[in-house]
Coordinates of C-alpha atoms in Angstrom, one line a residue:
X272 CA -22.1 -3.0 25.5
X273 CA -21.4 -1.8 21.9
X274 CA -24.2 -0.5 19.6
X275 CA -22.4 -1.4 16.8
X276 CA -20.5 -4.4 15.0
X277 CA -17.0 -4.0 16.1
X278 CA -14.2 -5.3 13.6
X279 CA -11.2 -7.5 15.4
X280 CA -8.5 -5.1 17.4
X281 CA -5.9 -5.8 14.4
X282 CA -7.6 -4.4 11.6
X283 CA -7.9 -1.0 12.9
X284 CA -3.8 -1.2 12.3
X285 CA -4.0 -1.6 8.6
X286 CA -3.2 1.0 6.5
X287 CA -5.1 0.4 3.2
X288 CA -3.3 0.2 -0.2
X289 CA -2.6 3.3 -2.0
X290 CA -2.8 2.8 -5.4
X291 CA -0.6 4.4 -8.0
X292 CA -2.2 7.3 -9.0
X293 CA -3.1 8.8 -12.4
X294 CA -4.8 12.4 -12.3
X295 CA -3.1 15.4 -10.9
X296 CA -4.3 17.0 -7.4
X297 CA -6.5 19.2 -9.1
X298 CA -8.4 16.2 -11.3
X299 CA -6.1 16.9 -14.7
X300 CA -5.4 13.4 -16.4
X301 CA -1.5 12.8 -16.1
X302 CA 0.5 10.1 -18.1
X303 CA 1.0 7.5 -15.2
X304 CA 4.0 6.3 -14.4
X305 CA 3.0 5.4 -11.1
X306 CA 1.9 2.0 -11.1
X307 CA 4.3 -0.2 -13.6
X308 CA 2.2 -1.1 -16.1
X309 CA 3.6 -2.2 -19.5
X310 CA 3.6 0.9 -21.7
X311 CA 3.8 -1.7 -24.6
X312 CA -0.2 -2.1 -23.1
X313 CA -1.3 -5.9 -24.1
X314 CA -0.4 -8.2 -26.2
X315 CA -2.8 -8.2 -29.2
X316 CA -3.0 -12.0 -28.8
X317 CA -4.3 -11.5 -25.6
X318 CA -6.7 -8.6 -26.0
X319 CA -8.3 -10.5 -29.2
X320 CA -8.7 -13.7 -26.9
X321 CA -10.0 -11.4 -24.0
X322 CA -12.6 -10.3 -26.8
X323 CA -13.5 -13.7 -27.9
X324 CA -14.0 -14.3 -23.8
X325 CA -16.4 -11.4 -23.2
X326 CA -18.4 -13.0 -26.2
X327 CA -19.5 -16.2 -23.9
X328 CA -22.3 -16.5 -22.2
X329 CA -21.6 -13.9 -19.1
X330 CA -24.5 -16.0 -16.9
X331 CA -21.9 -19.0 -16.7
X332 CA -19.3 -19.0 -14.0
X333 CA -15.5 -19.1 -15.3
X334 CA -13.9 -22.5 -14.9
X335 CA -13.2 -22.5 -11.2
X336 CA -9.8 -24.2 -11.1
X337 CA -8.5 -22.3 -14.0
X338 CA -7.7 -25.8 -15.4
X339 CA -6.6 -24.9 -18.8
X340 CA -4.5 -21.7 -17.7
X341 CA -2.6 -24.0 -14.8
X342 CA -1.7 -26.5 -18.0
X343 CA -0.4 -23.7 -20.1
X344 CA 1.9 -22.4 -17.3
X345 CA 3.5 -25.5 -16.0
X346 CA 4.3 -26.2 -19.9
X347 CA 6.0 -23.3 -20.3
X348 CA 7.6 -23.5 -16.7
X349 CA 8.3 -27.4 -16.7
X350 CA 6.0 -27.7 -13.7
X351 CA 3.6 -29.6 -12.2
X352 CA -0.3 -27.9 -13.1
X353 CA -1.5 -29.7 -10.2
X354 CA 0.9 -27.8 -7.7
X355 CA -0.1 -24.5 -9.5
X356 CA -2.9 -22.5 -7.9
X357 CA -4.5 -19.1 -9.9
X358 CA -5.2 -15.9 -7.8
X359 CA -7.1 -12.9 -8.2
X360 CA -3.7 -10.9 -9.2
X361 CA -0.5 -12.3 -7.0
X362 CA -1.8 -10.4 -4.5
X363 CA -4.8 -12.6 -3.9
X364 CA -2.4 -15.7 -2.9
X365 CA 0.0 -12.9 -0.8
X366 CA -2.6 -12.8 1.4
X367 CA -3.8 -15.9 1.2
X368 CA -0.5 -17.3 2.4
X369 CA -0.4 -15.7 5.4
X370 CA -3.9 -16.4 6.4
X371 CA -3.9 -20.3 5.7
X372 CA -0.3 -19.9 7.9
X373 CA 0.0 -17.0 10.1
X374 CA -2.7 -16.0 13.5
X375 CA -2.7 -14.4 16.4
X376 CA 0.5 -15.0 18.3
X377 CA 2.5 -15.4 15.4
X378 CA 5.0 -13.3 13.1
X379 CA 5.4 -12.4 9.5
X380 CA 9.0 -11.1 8.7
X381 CA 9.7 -8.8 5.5
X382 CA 12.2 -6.4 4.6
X383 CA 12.3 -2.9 4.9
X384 CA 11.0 -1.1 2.1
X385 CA 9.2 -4.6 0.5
X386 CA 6.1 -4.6 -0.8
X387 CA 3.2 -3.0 1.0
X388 CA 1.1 -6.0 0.9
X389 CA 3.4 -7.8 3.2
X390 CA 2.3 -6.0 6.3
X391 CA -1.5 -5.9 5.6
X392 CA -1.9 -9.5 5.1
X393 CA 0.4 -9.9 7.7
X394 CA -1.9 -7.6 10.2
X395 CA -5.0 -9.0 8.4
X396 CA -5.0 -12.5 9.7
X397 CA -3.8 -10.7 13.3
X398 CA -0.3 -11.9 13.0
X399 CA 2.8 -9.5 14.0
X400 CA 4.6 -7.8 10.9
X401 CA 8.9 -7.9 11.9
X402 CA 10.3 -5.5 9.7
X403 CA 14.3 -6.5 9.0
X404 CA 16.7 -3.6 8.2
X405 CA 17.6 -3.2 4.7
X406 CA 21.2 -3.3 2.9
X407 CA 21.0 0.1 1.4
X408 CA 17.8 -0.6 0.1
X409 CA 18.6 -3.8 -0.7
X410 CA 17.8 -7.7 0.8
X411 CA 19.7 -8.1 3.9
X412 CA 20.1 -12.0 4.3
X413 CA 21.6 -12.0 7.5
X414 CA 19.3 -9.2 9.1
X415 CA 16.1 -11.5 7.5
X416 CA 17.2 -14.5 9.7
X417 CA 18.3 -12.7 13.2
X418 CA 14.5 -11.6 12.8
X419 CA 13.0 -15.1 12.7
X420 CA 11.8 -16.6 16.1
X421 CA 9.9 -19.8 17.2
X422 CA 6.9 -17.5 17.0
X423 CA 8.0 -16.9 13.0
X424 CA 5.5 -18.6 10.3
X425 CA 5.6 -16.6 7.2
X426 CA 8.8 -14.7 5.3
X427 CA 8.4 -12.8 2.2
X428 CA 10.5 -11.5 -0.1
X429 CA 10.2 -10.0 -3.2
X430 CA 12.8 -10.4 -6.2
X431 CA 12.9 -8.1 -7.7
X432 CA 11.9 -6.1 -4.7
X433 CA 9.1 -3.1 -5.3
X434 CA 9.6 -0.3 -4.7
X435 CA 13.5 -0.8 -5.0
X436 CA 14.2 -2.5 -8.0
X437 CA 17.1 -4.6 -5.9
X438 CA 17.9 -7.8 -7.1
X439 CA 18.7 -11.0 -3.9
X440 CA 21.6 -13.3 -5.5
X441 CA 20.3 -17.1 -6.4
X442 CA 22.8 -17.7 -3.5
X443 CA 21.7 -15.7 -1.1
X444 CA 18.0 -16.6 -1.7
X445 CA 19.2 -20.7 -1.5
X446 CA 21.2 -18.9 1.6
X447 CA 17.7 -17.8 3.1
X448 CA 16.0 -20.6 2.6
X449 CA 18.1 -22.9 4.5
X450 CA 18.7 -21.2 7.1
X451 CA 14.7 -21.1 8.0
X452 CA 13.1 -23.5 10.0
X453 CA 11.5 -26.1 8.0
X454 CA 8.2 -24.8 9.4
X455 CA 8.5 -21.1 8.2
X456 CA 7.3 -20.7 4.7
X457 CA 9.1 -18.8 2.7
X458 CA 7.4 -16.8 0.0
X459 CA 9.1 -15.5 -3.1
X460 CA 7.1 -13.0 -4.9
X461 CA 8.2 -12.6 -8.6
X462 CA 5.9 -10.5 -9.8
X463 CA 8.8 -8.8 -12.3
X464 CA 11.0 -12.2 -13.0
X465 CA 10.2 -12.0 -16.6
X466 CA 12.7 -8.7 -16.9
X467 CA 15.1 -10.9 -15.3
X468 CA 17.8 -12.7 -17.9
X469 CA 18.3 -16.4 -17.6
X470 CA 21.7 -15.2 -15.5
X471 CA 19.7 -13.6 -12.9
X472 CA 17.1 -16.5 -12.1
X473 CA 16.7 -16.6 -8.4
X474 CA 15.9 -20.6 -8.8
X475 CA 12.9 -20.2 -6.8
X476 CA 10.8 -22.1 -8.4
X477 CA 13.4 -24.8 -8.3
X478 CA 13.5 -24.6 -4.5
X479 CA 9.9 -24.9 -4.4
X480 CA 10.0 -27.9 -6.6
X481 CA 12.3 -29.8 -4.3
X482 CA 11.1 -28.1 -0.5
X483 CA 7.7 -28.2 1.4
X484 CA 8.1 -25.0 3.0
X485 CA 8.7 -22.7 -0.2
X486 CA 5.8 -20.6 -2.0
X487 CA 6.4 -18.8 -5.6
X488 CA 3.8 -16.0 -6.7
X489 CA 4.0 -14.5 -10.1
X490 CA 1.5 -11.9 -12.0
X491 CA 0.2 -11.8 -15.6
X492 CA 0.0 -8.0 -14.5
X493 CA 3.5 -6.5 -15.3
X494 CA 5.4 -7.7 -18.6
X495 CA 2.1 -9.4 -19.5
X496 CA 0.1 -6.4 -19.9
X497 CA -3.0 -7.6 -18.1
X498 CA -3.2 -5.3 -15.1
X499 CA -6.7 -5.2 -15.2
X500 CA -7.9 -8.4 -15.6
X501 CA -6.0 -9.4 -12.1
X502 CA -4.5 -12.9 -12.7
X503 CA -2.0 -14.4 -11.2
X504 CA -0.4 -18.1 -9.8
X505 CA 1.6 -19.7 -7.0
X506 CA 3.3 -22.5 -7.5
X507 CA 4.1 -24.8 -4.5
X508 CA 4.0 -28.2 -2.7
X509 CA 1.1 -30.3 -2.6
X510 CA 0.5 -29.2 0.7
X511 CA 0.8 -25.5 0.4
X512 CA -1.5 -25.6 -3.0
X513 CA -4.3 -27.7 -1.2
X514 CA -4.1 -24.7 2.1
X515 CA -4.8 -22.1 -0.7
X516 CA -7.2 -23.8 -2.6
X517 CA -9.4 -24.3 0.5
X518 CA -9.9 -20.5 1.1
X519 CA -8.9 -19.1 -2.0
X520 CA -12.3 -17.2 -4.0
X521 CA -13.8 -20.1 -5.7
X522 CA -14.4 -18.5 -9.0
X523 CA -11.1 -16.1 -8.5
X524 CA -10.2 -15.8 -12.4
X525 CA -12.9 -14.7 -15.0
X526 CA -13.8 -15.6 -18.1
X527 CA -11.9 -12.8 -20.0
X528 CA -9.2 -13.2 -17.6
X529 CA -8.6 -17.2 -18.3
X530 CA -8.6 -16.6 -21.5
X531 CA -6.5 -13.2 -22.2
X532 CA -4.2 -15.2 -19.8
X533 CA -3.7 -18.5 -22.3
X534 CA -3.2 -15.9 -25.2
X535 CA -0.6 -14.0 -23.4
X536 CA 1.4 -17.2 -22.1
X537 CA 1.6 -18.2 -25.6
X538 CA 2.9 -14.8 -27.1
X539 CA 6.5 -14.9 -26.3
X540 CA 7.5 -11.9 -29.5
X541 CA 5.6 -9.5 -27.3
X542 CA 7.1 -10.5 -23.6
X543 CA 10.5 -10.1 -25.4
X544 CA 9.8 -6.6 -27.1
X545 CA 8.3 -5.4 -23.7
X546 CA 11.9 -7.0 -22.1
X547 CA 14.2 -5.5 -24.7
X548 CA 12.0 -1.9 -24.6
X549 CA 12.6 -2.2 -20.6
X550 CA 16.0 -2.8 -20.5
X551 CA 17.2 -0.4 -22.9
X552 CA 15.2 2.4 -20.9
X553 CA 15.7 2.0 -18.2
X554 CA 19.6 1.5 -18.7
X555 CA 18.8 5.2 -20.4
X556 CA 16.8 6.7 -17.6
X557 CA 19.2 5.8 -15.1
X558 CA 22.3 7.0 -17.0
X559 CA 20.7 10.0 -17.4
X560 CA 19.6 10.7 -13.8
X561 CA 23.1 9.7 -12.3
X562 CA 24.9 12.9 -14.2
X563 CA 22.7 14.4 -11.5
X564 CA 24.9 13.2 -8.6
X565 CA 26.5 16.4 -7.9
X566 CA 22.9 17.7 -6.9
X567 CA 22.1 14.8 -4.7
X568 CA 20.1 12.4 -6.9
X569 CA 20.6 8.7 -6.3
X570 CA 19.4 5.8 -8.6
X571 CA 18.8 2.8 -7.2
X572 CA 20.2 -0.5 -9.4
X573 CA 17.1 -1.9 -10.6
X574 CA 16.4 -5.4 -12.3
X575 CA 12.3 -4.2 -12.7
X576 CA 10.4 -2.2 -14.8
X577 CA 10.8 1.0 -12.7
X578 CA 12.8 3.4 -11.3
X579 CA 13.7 4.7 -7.5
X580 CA 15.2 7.4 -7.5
X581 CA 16.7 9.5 -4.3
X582 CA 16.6 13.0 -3.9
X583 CA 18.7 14.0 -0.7
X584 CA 20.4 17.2 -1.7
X585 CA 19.0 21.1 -2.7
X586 CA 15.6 19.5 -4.6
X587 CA 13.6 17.6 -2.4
X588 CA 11.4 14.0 -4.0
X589 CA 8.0 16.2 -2.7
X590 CA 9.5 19.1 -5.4
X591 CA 10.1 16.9 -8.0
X592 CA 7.0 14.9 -7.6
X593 CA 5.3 18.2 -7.6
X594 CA 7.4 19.2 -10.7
X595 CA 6.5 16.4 -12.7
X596 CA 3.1 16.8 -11.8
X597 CA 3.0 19.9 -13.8
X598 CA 4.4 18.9 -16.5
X599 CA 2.1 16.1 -16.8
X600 CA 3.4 13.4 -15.4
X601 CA 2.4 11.4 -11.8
X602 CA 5.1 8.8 -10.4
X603 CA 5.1 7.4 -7.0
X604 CA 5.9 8.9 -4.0
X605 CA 6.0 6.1 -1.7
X606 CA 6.2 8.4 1.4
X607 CA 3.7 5.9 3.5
X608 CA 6.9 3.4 3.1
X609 CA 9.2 5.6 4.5
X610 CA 10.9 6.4 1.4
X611 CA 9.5 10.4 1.3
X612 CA 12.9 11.6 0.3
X613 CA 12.4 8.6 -3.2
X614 CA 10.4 8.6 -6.4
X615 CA 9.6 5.6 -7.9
X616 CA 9.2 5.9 -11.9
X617 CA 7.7 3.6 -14.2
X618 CA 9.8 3.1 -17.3
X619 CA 7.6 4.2 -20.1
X620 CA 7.4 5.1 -23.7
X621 CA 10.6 6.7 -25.0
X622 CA 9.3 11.0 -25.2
X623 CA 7.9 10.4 -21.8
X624 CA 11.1 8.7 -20.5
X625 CA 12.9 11.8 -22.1
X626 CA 10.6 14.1 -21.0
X627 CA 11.3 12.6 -17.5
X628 CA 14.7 13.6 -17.8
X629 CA 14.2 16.5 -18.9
X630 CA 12.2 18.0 -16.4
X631 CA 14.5 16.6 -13.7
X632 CA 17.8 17.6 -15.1
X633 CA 16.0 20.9 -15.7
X634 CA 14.6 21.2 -11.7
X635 CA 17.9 20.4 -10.1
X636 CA 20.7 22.3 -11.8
X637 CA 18.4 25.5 -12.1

């Protein structure tokens, strides 16, 4: 006999998110570059319309379907609103997918080095995470589908991958999806498709237009500049849609949220200024960085809004993480991913991308 509630065996296994942090060790405030959010901040569309939301009558709930947000998305998309379901953040329907899916007995495959989500709502619903080897830090098709099993019921992959940056071919992803039983669903997780060009589409949401087994997430979090109102949408068939609606939160997307959502959909001059500022520093960042190759500093290719960046000679990622850290600056160190030796690093405002530099240039060839 227990003289306590006891949670299920599985959970005990889950180690919780860690956040991207944004004050030092010692409680100093630090510019944060450790959670890719838009240093552009939020569209002022969106944070005037997030204004004019906060003004309603806070006693009423939020439309629960997110009816007029689902509209504005498959218009812009050319999809279908009624196969479009609205999450607390993407993550909300991440774990959602797995639980309306996966149980005991069954498996969730991911990548190595994918999201950290993958294996808590994998672990969450008591389903077994399979972890498939990586191509240097990269999707590894083929390693993806030796992992897959009768007991297989969810796949996730994220394009562009976090913490990588790595980019899967619209081939390769067309690749993986039909070689997956027609009872595994596949989930694609775009949360940072909107730095992608036209040329680097993955498709997915064409697949998911035209297959039963095929989820797409995306997040008003990233190029949107609305981290913190935690919005995002799946798009899916009917089938998948009606699973998450059943056990999704049934007032999942506030007020404020709906509404700072619509206005940021609709302002397309600031999702291409926050494009064109991302692309042209991180293309600077990295150029930078990789005169440091002589002193064992990698940068992985990224199609994101970030940086990671390998430390495997004289200067170790824990020195450079602590190096930044005094000059004022906190990145991620995704040790709890196995990537100790790796900083991941936000691409920020221009003197704090050059400071970046700076610093690092400074730390390794001393």
């Amino acid at each position: 006999m227990t003289s306590q509630p006891q949670p299920k065996s599985w959970i005990a296994s889950i180690h919780a998110y860690v956040p991207g942090k944004s004050v030092g060790d010692d409680g100093r405030p630090l510019v944060k570059l450790s959670a890719n959010e838009n240093p552009l901040g939020t569209s002022p569309a969106a944070l005037e319309a997030r204004r004019h939301g906060a003004a309603l009558a806070p006693s009423l709930y939020p439309d629960p379907d997110s009816t007029a947000l689902r509209e504005a998305i498959g218009e812009v998309h050319g999809l279908d609103p009624a196969r479009i379901v609205c999450g607390t953040g993407s993550d909300e329907l991440l774990n959602l997918a797995a639980q309306g899916y996966a149980g005991q007995g069954d498996e969730v495959v991911y990548v190595r080095y994918g999201f950290s989500v993958y294996d808590i709502a994998a672990r969450r619903c008591g389903a077994t995470p399979v972890v498939a080897p990586d191509n240097f830090y990269a999707t590894d098709v083929d390693a993806l589908l030796a992992c897959v099993t009768d007991r297989t019921r969810v796949v996730y992959l994220a394009n562009p991958n976090n913490p990588t940056g790595t980019l899967t071919p619209r081939a390769e992803i067309a690749r993986l999806h039909a070689g997956l039983p027609s009872d595994v669903l596949l989930v694609l997780d775009q949360a940072y498709s909107e730095y992608l060009s036209a040329e680097e589409d993955d498709h997915g949401l064409e697949l998911a237009q035209t297959h039963d087994n095929v989820l797409v997430t995306r997040t008003f979090s990233k190029i949107y500049g609305l981290a913190g109102e935690r919005i995002g949408w799946g798009y899916g068939a009917p089938g998948i849609i009606d699973t998450l609606n059943r056990i999704r939160g049934p007032f999942n997307v506030t007020l404020t949220g709906q509404a700072a959502a619509l206005a940021a959909l609709a302002d397309t001059d600031f999702v291409v200024r926050s494009r064109e500022h991302n692309a042209r520093w991180r293309l600077w960042l990295a150029g930078e960085l990789a005169q440091l190759g002589n002193h064992g500093v990698t940068v992985v290719p990224s199609h994101a809004n970030f940086l990671l960046v390998l430390f495997e000679g004289a200067v170790s990622a824990e020195q450079a993480y602590a190096a930044l850290m005094q000059a004022g600056y906190i990145v991620r160190w995704p040790k709890g991913q196995g990537l100790g030796h790796a900083l991941r690093i936000t691409i920020g405002e221009e003197a704090h991308m050059r400071a970046i530099a700076t610093v690092l240039r400074d730390l390794v060839t001393a």
